[in-house]
Coordinates of C-alpha atoms in Angstrom, one line a residue:
X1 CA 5.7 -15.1 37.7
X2 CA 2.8 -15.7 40.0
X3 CA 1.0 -19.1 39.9
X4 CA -1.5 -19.2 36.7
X5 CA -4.4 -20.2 38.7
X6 CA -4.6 -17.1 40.6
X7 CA -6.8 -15.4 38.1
X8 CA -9.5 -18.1 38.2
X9 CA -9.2 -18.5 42.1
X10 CA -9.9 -14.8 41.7
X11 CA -12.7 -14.8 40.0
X12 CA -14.2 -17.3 42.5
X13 CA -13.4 -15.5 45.0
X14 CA -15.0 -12.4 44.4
X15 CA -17.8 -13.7 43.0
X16 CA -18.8 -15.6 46.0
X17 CA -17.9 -12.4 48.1
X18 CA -20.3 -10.9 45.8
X19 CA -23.0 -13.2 46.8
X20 CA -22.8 -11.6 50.5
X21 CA -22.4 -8.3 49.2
X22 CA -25.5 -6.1 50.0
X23 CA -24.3 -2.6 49.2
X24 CA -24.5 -2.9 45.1
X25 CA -20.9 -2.8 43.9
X26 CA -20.2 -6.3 43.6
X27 CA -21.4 -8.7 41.2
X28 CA -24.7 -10.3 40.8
X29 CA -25.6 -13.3 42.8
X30 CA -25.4 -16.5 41.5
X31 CA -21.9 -17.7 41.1
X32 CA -19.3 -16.7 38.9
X33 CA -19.8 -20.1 36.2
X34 CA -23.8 -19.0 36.0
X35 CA -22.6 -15.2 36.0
X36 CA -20.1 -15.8 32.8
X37 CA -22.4 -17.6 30.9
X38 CA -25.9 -16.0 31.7
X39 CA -27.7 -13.2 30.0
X40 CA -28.7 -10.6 32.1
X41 CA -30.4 -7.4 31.7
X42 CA -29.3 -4.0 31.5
X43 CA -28.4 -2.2 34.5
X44 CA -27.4 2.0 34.8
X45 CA -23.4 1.1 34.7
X46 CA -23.9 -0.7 31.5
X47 CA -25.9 2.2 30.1
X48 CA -23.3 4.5 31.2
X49 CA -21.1 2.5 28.9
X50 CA -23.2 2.6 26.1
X51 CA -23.2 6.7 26.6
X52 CA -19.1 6.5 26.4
X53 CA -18.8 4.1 23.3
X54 CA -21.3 6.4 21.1
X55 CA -20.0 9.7 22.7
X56 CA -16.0 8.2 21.9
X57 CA -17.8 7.3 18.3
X58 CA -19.1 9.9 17.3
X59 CA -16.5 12.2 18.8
X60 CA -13.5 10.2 16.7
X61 CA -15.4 9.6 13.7
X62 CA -16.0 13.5 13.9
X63 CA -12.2 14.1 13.9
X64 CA -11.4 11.6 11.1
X65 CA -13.3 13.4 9.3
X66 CA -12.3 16.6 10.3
X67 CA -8.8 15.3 9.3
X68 CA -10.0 13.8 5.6
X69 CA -11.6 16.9 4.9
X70 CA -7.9 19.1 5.6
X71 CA -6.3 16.9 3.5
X72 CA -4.2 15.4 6.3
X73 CA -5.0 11.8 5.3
X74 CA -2.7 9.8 3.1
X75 CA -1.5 6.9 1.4
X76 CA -2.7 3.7 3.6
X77 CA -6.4 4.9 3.8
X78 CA -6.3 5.4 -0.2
X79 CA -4.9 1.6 -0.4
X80 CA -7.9 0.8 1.6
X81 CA -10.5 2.9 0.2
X82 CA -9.1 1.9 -3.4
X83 CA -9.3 -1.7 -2.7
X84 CA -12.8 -1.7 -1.5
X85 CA -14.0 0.4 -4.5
X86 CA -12.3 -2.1 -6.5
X87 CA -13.9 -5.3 -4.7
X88 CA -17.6 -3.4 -4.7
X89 CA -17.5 -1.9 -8.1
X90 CA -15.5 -4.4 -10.4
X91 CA -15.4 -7.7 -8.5
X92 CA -12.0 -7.6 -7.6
X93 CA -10.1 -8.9 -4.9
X94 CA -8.9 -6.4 -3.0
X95 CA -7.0 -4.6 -5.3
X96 CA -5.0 -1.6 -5.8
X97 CA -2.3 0.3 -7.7
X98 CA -0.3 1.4 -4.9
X99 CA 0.4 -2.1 -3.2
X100 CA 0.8 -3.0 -6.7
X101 CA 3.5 -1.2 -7.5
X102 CA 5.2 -0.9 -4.4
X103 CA 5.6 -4.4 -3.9
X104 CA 6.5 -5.5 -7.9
X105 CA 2.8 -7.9 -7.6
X106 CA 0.9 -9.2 -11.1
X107 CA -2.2 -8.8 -9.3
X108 CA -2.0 -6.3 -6.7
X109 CA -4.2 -7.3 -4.2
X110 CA -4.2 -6.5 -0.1
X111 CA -4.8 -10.1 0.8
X112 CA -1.3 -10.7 -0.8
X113 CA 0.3 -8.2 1.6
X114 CA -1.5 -8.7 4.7
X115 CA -3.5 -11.3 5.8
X116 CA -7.1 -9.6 6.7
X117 CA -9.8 -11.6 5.7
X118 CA -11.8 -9.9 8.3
X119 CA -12.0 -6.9 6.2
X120 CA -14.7 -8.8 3.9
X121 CA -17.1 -8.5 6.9
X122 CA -16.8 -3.9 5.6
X123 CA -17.9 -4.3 2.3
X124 CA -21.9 -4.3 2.9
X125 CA -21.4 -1.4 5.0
X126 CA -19.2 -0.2 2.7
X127 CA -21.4 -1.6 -0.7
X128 CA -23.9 1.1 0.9
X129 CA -22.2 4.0 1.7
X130 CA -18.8 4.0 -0.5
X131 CA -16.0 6.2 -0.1
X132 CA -13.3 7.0 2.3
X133 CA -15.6 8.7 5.0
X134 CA -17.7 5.2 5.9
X135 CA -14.0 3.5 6.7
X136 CA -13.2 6.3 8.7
X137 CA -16.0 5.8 10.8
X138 CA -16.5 2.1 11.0
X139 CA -12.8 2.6 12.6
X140 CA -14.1 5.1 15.2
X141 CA -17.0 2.4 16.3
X142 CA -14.9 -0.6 16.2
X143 CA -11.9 1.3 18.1
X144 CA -14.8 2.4 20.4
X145 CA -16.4 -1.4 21.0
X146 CA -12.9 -2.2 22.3
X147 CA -14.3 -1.1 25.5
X148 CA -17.2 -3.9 25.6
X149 CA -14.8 -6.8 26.7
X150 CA -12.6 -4.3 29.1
X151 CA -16.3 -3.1 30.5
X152 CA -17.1 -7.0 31.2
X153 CA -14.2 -8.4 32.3
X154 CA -13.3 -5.5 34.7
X155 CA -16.9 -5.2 35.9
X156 CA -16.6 -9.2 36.9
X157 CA -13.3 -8.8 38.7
X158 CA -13.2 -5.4 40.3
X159 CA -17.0 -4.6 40.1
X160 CA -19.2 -2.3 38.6
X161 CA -18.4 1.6 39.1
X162 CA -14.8 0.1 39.1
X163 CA -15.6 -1.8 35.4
X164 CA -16.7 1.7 33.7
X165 CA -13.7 4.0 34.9
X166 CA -11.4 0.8 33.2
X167 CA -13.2 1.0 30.3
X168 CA -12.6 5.3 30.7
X169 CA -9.2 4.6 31.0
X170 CA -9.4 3.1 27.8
X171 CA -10.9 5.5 25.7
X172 CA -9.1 7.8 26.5
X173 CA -5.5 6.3 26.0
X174 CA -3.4 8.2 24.2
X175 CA -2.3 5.1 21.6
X176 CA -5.7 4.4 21.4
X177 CA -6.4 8.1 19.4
X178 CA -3.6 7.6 17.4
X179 CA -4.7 4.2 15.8
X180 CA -7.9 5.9 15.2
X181 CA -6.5 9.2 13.7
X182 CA -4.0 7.3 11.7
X183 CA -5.8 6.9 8.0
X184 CA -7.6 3.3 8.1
X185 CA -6.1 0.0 9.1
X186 CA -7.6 -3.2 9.7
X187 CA -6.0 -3.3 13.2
X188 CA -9.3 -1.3 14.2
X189 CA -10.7 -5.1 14.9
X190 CA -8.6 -5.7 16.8
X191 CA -9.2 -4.3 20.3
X192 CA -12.5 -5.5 20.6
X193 CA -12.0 -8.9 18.9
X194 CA -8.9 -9.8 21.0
X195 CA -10.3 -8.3 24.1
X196 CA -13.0 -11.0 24.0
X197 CA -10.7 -13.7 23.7
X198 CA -8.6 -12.1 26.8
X199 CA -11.9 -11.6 28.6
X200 CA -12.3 -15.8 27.6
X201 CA -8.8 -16.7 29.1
X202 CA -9.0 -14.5 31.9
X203 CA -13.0 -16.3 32.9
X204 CA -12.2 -19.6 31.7
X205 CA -15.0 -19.5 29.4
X206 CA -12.6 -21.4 26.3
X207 CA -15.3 -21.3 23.9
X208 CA -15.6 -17.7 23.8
X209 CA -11.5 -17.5 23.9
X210 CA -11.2 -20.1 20.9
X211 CA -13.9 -18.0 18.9
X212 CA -12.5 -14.8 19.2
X213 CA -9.0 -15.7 19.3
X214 CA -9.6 -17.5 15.8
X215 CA -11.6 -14.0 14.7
X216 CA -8.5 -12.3 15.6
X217 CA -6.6 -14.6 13.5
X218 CA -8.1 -13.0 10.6
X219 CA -7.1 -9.4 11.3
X220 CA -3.7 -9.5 10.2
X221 CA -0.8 -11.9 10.0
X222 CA 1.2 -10.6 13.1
X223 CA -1.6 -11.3 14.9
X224 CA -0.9 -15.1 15.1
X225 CA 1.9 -14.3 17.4
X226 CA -0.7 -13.0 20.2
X227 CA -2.6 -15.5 19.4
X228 CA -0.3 -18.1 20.2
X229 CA 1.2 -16.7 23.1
X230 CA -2.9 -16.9 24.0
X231 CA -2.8 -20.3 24.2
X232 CA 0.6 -20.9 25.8
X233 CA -0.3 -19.4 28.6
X234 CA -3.4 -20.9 28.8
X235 CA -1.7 -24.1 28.8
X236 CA 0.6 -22.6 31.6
X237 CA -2.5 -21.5 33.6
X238 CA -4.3 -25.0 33.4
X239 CA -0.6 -27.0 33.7
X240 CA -2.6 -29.6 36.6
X241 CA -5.7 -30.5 34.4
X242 CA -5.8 -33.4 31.6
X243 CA -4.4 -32.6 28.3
X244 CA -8.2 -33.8 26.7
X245 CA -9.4 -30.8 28.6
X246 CA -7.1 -28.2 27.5
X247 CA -8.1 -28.7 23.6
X248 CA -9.1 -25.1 23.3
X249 CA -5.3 -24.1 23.5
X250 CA -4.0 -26.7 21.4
X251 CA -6.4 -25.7 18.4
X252 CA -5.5 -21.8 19.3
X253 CA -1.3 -22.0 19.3
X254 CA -2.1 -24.7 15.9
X255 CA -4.0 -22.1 14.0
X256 CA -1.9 -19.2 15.0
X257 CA 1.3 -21.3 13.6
X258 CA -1.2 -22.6 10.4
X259 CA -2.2 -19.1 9.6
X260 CA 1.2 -17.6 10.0
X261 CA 2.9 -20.4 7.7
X262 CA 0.1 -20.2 5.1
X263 CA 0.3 -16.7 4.4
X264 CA 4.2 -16.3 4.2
X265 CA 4.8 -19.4 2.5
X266 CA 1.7 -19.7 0.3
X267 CA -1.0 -16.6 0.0
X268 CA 2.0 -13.8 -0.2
X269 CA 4.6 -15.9 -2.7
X270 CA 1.4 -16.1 -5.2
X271 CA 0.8 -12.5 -5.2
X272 CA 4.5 -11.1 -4.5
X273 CA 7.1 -13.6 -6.0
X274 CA 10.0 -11.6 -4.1
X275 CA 8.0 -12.1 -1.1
X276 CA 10.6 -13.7 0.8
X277 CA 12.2 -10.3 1.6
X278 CA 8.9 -9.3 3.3
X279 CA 9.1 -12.2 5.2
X280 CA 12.8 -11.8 6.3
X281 CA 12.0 -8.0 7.1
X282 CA 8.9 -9.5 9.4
X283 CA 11.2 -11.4 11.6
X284 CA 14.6 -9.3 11.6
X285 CA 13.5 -7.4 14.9
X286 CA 13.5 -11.3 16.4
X287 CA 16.6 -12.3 15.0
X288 CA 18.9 -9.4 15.1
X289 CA 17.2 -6.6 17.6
X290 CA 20.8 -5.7 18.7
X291 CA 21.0 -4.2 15.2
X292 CA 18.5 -2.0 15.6
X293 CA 17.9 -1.0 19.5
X294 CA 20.6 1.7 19.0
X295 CA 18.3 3.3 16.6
X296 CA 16.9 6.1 18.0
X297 CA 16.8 4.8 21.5
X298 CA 15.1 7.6 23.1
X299 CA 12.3 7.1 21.2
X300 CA 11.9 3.8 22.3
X301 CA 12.1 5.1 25.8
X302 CA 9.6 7.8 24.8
X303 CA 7.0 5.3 23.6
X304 CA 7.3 2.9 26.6
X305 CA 6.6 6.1 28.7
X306 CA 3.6 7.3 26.9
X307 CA 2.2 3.5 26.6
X308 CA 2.7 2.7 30.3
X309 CA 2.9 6.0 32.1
X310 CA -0.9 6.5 31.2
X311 CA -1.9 3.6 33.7
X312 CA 1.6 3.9 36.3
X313 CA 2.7 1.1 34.9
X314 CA 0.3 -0.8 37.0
X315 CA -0.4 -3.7 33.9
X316 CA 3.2 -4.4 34.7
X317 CA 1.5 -6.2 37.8
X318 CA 0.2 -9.1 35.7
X319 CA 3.0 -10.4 33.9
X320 CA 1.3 -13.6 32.9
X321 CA -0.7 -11.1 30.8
X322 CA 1.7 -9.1 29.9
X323 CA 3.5 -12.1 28.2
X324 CA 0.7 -12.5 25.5
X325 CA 2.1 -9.2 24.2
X326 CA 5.7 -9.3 24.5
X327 CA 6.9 -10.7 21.1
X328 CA 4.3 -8.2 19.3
X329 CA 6.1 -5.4 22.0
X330 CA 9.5 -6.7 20.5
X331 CA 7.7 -6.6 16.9
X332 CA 6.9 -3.3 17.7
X333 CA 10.2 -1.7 19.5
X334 CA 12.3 -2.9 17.7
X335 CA 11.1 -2.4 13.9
X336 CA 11.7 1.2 12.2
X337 CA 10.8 4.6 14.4
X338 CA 7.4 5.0 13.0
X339 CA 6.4 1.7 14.8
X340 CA 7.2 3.0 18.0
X341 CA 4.6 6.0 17.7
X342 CA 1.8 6.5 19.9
X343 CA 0.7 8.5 16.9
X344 CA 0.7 5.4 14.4
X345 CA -1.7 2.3 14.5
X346 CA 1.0 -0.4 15.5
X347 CA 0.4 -0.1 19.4
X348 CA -3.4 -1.6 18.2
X349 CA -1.4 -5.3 18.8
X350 CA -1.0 -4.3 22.0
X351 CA -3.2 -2.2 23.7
X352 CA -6.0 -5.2 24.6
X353 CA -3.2 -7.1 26.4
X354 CA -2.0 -4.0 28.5
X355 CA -5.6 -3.1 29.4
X356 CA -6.6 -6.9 30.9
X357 CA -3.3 -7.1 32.7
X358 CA -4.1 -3.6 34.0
X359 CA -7.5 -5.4 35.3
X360 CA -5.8 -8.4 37.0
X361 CA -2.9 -6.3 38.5
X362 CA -5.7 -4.1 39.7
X363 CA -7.3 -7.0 41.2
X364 CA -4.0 -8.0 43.0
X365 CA -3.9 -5.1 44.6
X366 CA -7.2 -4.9 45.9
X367 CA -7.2 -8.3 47.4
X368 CA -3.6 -7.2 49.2
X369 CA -5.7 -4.8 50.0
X370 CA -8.1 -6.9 52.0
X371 CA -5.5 -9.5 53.1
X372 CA -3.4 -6.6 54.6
X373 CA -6.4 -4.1 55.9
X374 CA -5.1 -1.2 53.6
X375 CA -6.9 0.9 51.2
X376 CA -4.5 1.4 48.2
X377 CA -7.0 0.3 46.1
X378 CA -9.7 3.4 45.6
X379 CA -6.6 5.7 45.7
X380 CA -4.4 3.8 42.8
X381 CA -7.3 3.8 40.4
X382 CA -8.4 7.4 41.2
X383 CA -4.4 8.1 40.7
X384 CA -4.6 6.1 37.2
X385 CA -7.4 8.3 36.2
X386 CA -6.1 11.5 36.6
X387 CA -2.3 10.5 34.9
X388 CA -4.5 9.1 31.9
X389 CA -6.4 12.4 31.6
X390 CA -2.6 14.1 32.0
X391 CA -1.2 12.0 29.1
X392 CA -4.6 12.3 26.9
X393 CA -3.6 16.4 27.7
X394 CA -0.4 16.1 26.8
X395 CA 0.3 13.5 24.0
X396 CA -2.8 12.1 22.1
X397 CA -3.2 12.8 19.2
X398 CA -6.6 13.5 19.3
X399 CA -6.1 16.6 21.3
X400 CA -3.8 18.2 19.1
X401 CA -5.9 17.9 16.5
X402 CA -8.4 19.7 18.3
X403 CA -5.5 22.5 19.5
X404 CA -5.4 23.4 15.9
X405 CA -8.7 24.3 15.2
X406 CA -8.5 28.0 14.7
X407 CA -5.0 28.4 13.7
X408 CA -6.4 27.8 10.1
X409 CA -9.1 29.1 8.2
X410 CA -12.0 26.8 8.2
X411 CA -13.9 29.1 5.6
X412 CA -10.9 29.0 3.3
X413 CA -9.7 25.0 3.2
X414 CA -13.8 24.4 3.6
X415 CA -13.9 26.3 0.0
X416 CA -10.7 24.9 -1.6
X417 CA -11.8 21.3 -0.4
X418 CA -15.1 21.9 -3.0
X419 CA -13.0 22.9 -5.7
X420 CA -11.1 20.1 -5.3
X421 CA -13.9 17.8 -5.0
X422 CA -16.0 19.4 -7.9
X423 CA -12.3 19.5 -10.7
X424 CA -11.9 15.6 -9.7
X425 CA -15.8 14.4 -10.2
X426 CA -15.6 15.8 -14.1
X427 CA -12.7 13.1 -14.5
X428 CA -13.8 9.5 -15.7
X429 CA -13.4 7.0 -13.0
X430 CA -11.7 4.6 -15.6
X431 CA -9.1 7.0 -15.9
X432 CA -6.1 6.7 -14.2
X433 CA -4.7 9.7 -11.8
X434 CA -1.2 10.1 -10.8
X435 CA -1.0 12.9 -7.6
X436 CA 0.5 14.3 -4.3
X437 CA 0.1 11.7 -0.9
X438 CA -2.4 14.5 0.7
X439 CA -4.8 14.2 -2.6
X440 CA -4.8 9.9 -2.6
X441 CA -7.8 9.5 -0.7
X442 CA -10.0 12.1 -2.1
X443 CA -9.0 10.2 -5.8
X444 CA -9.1 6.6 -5.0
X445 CA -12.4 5.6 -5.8
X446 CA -11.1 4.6 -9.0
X447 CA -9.5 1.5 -10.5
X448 CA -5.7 3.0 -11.2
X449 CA -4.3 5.8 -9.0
X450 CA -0.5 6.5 -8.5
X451 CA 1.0 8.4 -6.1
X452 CA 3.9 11.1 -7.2
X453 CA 4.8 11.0 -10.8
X454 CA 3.6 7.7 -13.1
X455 CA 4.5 7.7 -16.6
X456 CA 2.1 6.9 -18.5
X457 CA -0.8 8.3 -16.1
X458 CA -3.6 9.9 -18.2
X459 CA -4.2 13.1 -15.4
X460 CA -1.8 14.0 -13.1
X461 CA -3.3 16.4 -10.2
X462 CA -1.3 18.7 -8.1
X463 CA -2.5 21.1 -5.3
X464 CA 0.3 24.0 -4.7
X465 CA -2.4 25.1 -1.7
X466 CA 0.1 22.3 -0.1
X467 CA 3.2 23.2 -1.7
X468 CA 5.6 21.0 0.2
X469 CA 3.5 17.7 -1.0
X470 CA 3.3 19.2 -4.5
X471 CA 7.3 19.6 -4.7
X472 CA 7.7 15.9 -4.7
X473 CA 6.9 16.3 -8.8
X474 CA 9.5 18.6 -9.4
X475 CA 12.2 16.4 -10.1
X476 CA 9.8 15.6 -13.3
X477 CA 8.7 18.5 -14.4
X478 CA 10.6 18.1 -17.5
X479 CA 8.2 14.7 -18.4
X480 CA 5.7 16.6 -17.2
X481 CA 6.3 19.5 -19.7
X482 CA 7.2 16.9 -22.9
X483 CA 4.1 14.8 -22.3
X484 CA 1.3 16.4 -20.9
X485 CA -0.7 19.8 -21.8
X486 CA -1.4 21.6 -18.5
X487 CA -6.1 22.5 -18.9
X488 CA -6.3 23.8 -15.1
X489 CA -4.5 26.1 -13.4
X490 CA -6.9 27.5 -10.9
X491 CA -7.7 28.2 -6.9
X492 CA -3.8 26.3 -6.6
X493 CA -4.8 23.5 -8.7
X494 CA -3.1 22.5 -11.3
X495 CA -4.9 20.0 -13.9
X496 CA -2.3 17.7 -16.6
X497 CA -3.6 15.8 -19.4
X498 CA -1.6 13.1 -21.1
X499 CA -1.1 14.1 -24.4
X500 CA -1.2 10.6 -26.1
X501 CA -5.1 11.1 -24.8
X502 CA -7.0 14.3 -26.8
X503 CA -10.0 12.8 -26.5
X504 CA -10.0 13.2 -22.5
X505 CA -8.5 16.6 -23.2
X506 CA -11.5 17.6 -25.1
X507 CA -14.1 15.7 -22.4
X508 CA -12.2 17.9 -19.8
X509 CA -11.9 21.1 -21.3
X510 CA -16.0 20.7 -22.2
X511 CA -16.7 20.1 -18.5
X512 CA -13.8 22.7 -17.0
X513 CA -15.9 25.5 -19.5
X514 CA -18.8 26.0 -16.7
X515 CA -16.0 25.9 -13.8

């Protein structure tokens, strides 16, 4: 590993070349302490990153959507949207029926499943416009402000035409489109959040990195682990200065290890008494990842491929960096095969590390460049560039969704999706809905929703329009028969009432007379 101080020698470096530099694409005058912590004003560059965060907004939030409304979004943005519903319409903290019963809780609440306290900063947003469609586009802006921090920190180090085509590179990274196309997680904080704590490390402004690094604390529990490694290798980096001025990474690796052993040892036991298993199954890919790197091992190699290959595997330049990430990469490679997915939301723990290493390894190689007279520089970004726009073409999900527009009728699922929506506003939201994985979302804005068959559910909704979710009730058609009377067999939909409940049945049937 190189010496830690290199970044921060860096920094000076350039920033006093900057001073001399006349032609624009260095970085303003005035020395690189007074440039960190200044406020200065807007310049074109930093307009034409303004341009790419609301056109990567609006484009994403546009596909979300798209998604949501052809029933291709599923159980984890329900959870979400359920939990919200619950906390903005009943007072309730965070809770849900599917966490519930998935995880045996008395009070099925998120917070006892995963630390995210930062989802509490939603709800006024959410208090405003509720429903599954503002999550799905809060996601899309906070995925896209993950750029900010890259923008900065690359823009400082490697200048300013050099800071926006980083902060391209990023949105259009394939993992990138498939946290933001996977349902809703709270892992969407996390690029931009983190990336400000990096962008802290990296310019040694510590108050900024302790902020932020805390901020990310309350994402979600794994998150402690980058936070940690954070301030290790700060305390590597700044191994010849007095231990009284290193306090930021002292307080940083002790609240990473606090948060961590409060949740898994207090917060989750209270909600999930068997909560000890969730713990072991956190930490098995730590203690035993021989088990499970035989496991679909091409997949693995897949995934390293389409998270590296995007950028030539240049981050791999700045392994100081690259450090931060590695037990999250373990957390990730070695847990089960939808972890390893450019097409899940895992690779959200890692894709702010990747991007700041790929700024210092691209700093490396310019000043190699300028110690050896080469120009490798220019051509190694241009080269990055086009590979990412290869990978976007090839693998993100994001452009696959768009290759499928047209293979469907839009009319068609655009008329079937109103039907839906109009058959599932005539039902009470106090009563409870038991239904396929495709409908959760779209009936979620209630207190008690079950996914598949529930006995004891007063409606249970199937839609044969997507037969092969529908099929999942089959096995219990027979309860199905005994205990409810089928009012709605229409347009694919199917409509149960619980027969212990005639007085819903008659509500129903008054409202399903104009349909």
């Amino acid at each position: 590993m190189l010496n830690g101080t290199f970044i921060i020698r860096q920094i000076k470096r350039i920033k006093m070349k900057s001073i001399k530099n006349t032609s624009g694409q260095g970085c303003h005058p005035g020395g690189w302490r007074k440039r960190f912590s200044g406020i200065r004003s807007l310049d074109r560059f930093d307009g034409i990153l303004i341009l790419m965060v609301l056109l990567y907004a609006m484009s994403l939030s546009s596909l979300s959507l798209l998604r949501y409304n052809t029933f291709q979004l599923e159980y984890d943005l329900a959870v979400f949207n359920q939990a919200f519903w619950n906390m903005v319409v009943n007072g309730e903290l965070m809770t849900n029926s599917l966490e519930q019963l998935a995880h045996n809780m008395a009070v099925g609440s998120h917070i006892g499943v995963h630390f995210s306290p930062i989802l509490f900063s939603l709800i006024p947003f959410y208090a405003l416009l509720p429903g599954p469609h503002i999550l799905l586009i809060a996601q899309s802006v906070l995925l896209a402000l993950g750029a900010v921090p890259i923008y900065l920190c690359a823009r400082e180090l490697l200048g300013k035409g050099s800071g926006c085509i980083v902060a391209v590179l990023y949105l259009i990274y394939p993992p990138l489109h498939g946290v933001n196309l996977y349902d809703f997680h709270e892992v969407a904080f996390l690029p931009m959040l983190l990336g400000f704590a990096l962008w802290g490390l990296i310019s040694g402004r510590r108050n900024l990195m302790l902020i932020f690094g805390l901020l990310s604390l309350c994402v979600k529990e794994d998150v402690s682990l980058i936070v940690f490694m954070i301030g290790l290798v700060g305390l590597y980096q700044t191994r010849g200065e007095s231990v009284k001025h290193r306090w930021h990474f002292f307080v940083l690796m002790g609240m990473a290890v606090l948060s961590f052993i409060v949740f898994f040892l207090v917060i989750q036991p209270f909600f999930i008494p068997s909560a000890s298993s969730i713990g072991s199954g956190f930490l098995n890919q730590y203690i035993n990842p021989v088990a499970t790197a035989t496991q679909h091992s091409s997949y693995r190699i897949d995934y390293v491929l389409q998270t590296f290959g995007p950028l030539l595997f240049i981050p791999l330049a700045a392994p100081e960096i690259i450090l931060i990430g590695i037990p999250s990469f373990v957390e990730i490679l070695f847990s089960g095969s939808v972890y390893y997915s450019v097409y899940f939301h895992y690779s959200a723990l890692i894709i702010p590390v990747i991007f700041f290493a790929t700024i210092i390894s691209l700093t490396r190689i310019r000043s190699w460049d300028e110690k050896n007279k080469k120009r490798l520089y220019l051509p190694i970004l241009c080269l990055m560039l086009i590979s990412s726009l290869i990978c976007m073409g090839m693998y993100s999900p994001a452009v696959k969704l768009l290759g499928t527009k047209g293979t469907y009728d839009e009319e068609a699922i655009g008329s079937h999706r109103e039907f839906v929506e109009q058959v599932i506003s005539i039902i009470p939201r106090d009563v409870s809905i038991s239904t396929q994985y495709n409908l959760l979302p779209q009936v979620s804005s209630r207190k008690l929703i079950w996914v598949d068959y529930h006995e004891g559910a007063d409606i249970i909704l199937l839609d044969n329009a997507f037969a092969w979710r529908a099929k999942d009730f089959s096995d219990n058609q027979k309860e199905i028969d005994e205990g409810y009377n089928l009012i709605l067999n229409k347009n694919y939909l199917s409509l149960y009432v619980n027969k212990k409940n005639p007085s819903l049945q008659s509500e129903l049937n008054r409202s399903l007379s104009s349909f």
